[in-house]
Short mmCIF file of C-alpha atoms in Angstrom, two decimals:
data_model
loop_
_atom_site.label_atom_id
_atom_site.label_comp_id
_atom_site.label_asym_id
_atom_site.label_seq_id
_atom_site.Cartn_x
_atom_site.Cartn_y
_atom_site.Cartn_z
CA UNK A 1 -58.20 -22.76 8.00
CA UNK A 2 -58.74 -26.04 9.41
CA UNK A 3 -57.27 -29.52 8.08
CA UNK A 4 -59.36 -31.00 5.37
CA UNK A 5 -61.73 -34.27 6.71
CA UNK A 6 -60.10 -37.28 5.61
CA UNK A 7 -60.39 -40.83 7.59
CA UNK A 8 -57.32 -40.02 10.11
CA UNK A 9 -58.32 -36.81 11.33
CA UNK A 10 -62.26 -37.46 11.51
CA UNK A 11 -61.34 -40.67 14.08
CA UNK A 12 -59.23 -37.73 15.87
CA UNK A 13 -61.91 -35.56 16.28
CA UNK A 14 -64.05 -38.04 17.04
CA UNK A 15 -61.31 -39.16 19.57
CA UNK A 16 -60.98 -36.14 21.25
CA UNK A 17 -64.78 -35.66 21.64
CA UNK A 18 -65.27 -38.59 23.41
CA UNK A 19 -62.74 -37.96 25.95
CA UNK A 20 -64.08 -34.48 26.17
CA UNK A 21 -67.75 -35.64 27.15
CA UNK A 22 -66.17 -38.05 29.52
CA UNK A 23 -64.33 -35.26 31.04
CA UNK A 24 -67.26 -33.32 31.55
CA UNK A 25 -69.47 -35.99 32.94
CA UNK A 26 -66.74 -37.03 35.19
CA UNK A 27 -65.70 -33.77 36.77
CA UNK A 28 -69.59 -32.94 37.36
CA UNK A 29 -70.01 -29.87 34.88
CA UNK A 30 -72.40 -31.58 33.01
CA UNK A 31 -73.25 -35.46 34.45
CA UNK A 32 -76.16 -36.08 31.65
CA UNK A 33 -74.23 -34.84 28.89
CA UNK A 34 -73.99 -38.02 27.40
CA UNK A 35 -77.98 -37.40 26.92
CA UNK A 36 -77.50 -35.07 24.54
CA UNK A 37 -77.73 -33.61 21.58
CA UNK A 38 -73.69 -33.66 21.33
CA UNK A 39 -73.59 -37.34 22.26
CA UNK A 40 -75.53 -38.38 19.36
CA UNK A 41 -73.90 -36.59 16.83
CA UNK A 42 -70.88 -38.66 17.97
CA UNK A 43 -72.61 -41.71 18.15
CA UNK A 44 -73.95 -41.16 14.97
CA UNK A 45 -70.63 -40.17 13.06
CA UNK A 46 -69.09 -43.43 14.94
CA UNK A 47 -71.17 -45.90 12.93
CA UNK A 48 -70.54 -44.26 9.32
CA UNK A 49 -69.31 -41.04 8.04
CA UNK A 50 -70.30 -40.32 4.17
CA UNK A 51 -68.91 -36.88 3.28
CA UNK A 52 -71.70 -36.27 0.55
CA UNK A 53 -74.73 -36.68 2.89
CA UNK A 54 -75.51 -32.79 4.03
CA UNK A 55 -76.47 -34.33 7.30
CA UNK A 56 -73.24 -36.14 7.72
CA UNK A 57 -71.74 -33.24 6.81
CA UNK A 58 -73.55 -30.79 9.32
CA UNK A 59 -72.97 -33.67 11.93
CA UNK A 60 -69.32 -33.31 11.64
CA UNK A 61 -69.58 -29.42 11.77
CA UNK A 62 -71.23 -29.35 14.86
CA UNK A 63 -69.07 -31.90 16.35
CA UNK A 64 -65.95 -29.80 15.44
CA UNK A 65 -67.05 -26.64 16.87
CA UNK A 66 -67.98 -28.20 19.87
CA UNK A 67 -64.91 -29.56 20.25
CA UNK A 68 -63.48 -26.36 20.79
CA UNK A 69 -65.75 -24.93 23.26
CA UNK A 70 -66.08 -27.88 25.49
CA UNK A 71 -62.49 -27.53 25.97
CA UNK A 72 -62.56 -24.20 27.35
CA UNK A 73 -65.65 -25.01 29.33
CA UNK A 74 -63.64 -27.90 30.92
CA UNK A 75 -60.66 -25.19 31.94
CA UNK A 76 -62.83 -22.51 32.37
CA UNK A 77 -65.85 -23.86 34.48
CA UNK A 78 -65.76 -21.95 37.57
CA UNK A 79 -66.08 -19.48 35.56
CA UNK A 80 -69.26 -20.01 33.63
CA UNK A 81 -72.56 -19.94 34.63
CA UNK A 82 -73.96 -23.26 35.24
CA UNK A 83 -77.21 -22.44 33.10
CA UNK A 84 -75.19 -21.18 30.20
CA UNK A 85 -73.42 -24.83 30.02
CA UNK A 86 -76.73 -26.57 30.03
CA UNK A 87 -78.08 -24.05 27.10
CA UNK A 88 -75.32 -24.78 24.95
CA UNK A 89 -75.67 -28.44 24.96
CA UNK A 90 -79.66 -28.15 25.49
CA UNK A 91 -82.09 -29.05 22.02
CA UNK A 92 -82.80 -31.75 19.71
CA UNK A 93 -79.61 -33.32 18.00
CA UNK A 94 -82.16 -33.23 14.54
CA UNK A 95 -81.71 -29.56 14.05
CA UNK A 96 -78.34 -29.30 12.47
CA UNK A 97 -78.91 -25.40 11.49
CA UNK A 98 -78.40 -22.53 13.44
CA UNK A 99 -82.17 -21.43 14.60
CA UNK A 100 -81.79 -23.13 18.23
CA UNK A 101 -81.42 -20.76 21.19
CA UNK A 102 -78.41 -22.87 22.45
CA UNK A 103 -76.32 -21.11 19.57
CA UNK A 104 -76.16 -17.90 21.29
CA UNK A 105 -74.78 -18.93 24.52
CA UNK A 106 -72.45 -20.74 22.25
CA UNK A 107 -71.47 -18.26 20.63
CA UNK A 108 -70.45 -15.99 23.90
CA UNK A 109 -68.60 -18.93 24.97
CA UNK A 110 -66.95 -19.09 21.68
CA UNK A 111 -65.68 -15.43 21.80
CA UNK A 112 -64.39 -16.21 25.60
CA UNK A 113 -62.35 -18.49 23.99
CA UNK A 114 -60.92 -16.50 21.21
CA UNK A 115 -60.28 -13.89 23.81
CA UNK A 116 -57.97 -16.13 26.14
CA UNK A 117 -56.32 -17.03 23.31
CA UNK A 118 -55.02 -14.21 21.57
CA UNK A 119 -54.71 -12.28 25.18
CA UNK A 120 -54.05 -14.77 28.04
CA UNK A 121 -50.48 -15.39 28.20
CA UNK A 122 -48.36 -17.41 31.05
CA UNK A 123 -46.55 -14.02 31.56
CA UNK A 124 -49.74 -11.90 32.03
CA UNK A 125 -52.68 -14.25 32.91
CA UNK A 126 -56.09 -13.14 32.25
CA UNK A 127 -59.31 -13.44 33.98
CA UNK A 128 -62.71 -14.44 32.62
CA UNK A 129 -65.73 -13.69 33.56
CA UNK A 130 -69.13 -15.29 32.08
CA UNK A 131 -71.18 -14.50 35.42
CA UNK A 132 -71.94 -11.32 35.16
CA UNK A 133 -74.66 -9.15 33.09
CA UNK A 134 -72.48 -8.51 30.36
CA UNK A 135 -71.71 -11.52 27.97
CA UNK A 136 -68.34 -11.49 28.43
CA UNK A 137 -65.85 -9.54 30.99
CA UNK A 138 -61.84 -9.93 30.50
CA UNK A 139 -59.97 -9.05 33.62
CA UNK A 140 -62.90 -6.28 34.51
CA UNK A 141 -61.00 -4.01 31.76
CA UNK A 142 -62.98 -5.23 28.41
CA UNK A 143 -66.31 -6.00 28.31
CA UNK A 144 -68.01 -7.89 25.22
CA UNK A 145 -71.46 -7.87 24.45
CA UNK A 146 -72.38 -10.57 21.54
CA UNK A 147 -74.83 -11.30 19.42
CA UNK A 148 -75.21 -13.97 16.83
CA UNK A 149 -77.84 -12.21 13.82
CA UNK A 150 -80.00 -14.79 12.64
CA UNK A 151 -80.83 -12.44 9.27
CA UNK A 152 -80.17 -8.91 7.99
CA UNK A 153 -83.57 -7.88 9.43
CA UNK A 154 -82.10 -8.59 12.77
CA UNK A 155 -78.87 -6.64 12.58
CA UNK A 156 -80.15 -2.77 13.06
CA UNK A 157 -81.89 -4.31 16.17
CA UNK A 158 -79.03 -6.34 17.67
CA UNK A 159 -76.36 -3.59 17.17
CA UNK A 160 -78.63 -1.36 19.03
CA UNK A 161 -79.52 -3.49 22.00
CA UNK A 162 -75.79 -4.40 22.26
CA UNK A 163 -75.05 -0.67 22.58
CA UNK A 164 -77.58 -0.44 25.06
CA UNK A 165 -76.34 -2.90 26.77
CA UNK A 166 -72.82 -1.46 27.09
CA UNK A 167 -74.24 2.04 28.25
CA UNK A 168 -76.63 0.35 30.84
CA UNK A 169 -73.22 -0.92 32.10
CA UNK A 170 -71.60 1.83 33.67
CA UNK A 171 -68.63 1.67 32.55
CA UNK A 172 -65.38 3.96 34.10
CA UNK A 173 -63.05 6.13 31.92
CA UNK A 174 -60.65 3.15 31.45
CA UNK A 175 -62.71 0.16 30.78
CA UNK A 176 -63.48 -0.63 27.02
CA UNK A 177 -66.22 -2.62 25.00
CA UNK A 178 -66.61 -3.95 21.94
CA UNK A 179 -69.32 -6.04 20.69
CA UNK A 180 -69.05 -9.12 19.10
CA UNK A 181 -71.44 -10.29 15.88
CA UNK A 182 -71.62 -14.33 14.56
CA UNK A 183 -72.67 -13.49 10.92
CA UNK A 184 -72.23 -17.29 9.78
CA UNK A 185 -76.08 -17.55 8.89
CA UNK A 186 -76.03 -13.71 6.79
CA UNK A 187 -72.67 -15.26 5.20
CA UNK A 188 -73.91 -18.59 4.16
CA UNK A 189 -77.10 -17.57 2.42
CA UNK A 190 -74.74 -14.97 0.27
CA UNK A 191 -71.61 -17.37 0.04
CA UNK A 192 -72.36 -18.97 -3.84
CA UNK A 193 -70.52 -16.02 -5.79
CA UNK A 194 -67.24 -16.38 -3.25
CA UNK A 195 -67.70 -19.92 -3.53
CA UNK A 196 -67.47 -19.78 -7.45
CA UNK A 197 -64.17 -18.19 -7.54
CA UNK A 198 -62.60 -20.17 -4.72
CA UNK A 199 -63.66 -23.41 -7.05
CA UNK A 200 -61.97 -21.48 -9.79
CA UNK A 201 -58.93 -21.37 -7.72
CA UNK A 202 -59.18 -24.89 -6.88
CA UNK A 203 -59.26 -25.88 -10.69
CA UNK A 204 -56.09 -23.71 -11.17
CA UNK A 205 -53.98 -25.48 -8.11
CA UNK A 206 -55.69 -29.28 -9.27
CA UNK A 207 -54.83 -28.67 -12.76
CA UNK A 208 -51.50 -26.96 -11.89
CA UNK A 209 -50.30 -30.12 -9.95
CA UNK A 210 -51.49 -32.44 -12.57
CA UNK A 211 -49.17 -30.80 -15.09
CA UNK A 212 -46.03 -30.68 -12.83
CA UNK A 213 -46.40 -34.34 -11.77
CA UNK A 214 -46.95 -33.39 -8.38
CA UNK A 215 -48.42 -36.27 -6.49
CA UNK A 216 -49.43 -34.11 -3.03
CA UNK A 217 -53.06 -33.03 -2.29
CA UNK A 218 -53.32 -29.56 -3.38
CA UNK A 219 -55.15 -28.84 -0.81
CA UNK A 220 -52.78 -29.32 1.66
CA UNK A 221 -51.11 -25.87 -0.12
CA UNK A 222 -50.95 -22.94 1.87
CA UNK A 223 -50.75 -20.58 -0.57
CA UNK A 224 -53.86 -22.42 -2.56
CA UNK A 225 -55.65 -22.26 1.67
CA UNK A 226 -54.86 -18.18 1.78
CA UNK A 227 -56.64 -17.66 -1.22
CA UNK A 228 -59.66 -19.49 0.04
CA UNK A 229 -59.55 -17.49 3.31
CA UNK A 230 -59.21 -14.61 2.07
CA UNK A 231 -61.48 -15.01 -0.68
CA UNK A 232 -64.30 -15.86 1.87
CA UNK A 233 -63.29 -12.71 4.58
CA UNK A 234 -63.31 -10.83 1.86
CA UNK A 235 -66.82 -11.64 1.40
CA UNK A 236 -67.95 -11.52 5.20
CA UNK A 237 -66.28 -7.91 5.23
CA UNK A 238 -68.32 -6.72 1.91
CA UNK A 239 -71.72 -8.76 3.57
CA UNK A 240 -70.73 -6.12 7.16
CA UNK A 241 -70.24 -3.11 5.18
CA UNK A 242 -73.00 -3.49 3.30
CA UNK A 243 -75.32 -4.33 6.52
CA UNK A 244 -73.24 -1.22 8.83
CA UNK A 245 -74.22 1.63 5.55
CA UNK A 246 -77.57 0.68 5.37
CA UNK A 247 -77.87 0.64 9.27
CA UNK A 248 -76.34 4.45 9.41
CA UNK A 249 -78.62 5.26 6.45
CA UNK A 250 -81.43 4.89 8.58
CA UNK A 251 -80.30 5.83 11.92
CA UNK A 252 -78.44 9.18 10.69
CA UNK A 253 -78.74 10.19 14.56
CA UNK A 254 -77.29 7.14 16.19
CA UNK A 255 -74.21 7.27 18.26
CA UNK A 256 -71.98 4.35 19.95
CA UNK A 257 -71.32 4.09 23.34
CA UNK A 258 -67.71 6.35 23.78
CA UNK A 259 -66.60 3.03 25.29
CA UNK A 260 -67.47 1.10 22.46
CA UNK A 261 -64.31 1.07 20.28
CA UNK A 262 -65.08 -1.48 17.49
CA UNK A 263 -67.52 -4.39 16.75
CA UNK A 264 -65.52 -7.91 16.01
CA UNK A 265 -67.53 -10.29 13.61
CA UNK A 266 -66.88 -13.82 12.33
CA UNK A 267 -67.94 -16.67 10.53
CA UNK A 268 -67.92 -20.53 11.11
CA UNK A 269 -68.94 -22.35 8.18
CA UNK A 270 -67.22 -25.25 6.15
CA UNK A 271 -66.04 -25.24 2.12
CA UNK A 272 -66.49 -28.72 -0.27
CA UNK A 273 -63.97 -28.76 -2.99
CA UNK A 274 -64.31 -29.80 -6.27
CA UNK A 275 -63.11 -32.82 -5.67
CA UNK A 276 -65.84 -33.34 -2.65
CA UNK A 277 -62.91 -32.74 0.24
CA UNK A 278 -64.02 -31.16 3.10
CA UNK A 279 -63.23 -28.02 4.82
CA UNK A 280 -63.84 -26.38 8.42
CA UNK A 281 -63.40 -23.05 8.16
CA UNK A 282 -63.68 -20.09 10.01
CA UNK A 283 -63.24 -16.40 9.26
CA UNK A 284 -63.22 -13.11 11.36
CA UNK A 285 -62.36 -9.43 10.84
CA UNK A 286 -63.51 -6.39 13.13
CA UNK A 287 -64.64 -2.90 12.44
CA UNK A 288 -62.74 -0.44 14.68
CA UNK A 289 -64.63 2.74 16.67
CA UNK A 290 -61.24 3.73 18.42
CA UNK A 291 -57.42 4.59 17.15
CA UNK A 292 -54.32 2.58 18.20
CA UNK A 293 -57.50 -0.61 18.46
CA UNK A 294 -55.66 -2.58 15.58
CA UNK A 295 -53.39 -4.39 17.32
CA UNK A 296 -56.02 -5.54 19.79
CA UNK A 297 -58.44 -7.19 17.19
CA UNK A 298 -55.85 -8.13 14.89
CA UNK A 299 -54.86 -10.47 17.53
CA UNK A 300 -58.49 -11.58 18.47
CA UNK A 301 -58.55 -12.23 14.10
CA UNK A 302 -55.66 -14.39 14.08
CA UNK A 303 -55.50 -16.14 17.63
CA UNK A 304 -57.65 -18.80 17.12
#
């Protein structure tokens, strides 16, 4: 879980974003960047920040995720195709949802992130690959095919075509593939029971902290942050099994790809308190096709 939004950090982020699209335009990844969509968010949350306007809110969102992926754009260029960099910072800085086609190619670059991350290490570097056919390909020994579901309806479809997708790949005996789901839009419109209780625990830490004196932020506890994040993975991993049953229940005859050994999925959504603090937060767990996988996705949960 992220740091809550207060005055210091949002200048931070808003910091860091700057010299990110300054970066870009200056190495030549992107020279009109500061055309778009992302520069107006920023210019926007520059000249006032209200935490209780939804569209502040979403502004800020946005601005935070991108953070993170224009980062590993900026390390990772060479890497990426050209056209993938102008999706994800391609569309109208008014639609604050997810429904623009620019989230997808986000969303691949998002999961090449998580990947380096949890695998890339100075002792055994990694290589990336966002050129190819398949979404993703990690040192040509794991290849990633993901797919952000835009509704329930669209999750027997998407599993399916990522399988495909995997088969059409010709994979040997020793390379591997998962695929990789962004369920933040599934989670969010089924979020307001999980939501309930995690306010529930935030009255219990508030009013716990009253009692004992204790002038701190509750928030800032991490045993009152575990609950929340486990609380709302919790949630995600009910919303997957729920959509993975009914998928099976009507496709009794369907079989993964035997290089396929697990689908990863993840939120990215945010959490207001009861006392209208702010929270990024973002979620993952996987579902695993193949034994001794744990380890592997385990790391791709936590290495963010």
């Amino acid at each position: 879980m992220n740091d809550i939004v207060n005055e210091n950090n949002l200048e931070k982020i808003i910091e860091d974003c700057k010299k990110i699209i300054n970066e870009i335009e200056e190495r030549g990844i992107e020279p009109k960047i500061k055309n778009t969509k992302v520069s107006k968010w920023l210019s926007s949350l520059e000249k006032s920040f209200n935490h209780k306007l939804e569209e502040d809110v979403k502004k800020f969102i946005k601005i935070n995720k991108y953070n993170r992926v224009l980062k590993f754009i900026i390390s990772n260029s060479n890497n990426i195709k050209p056209e993938t960099i102008k999706e994800i910072i391609s569309g109208s800085d008014l639609i604050l949802d997810d429904s623009h086609k620019s989230e997808n190619y986000f969303f691949e670059v998002d999961i090449a992130d998580r990947l380096m991350k949890s695998i890339n290490t100075p002792s055994s570097p990694k290589k990336i690959d966002l050129y190819s056919n398949t979404d993703i390909i990690l040192n040509n020994d794991i290849f990633v095919e993901c797919k952000k579901i835009h509704g329930e309806n669209s999750f027997k479809d998407n599993i399916k075509k990522a399988n495909k997708q995997i088969k059409n790949a010709n994979l040997c005996s020793t390379q591997k593939a998962f695929i990789a789901l962004e369920l933040t839009v599934v989670f969010d419109s089924k979020k307001n029971d999980v939501i309930q209780l995690s306010n529930k625990n935030s009255e219990y830490f508030r009013d716990s902290y009253e009692k004992l004196g204790i002038n701190d932020n509750y928030i800032c506890n991490l045993n009152y942050r575990k609950v929340v994040q486990s609380l709302l993975v919790s949630k995600l991993e009910f919303i997957f099994i729920k959509l993975m049953n009914e998928f099976y229940r009507k496709n009794k005859k369907f079989k993964f790809d035997e290089h396929v050994i697990g689908i990863f999925y993840q939120y990215d959504t945010y959490f207001i308190t009861p006392t209208s603090d702010l929270i990024p937060i973002r979620g993952a767990s996987y579902y695993k096709l193949e034994e001794k996988t744990e380890d592997f996705f385990e790391s791709l949960v936590t290495g963010i």
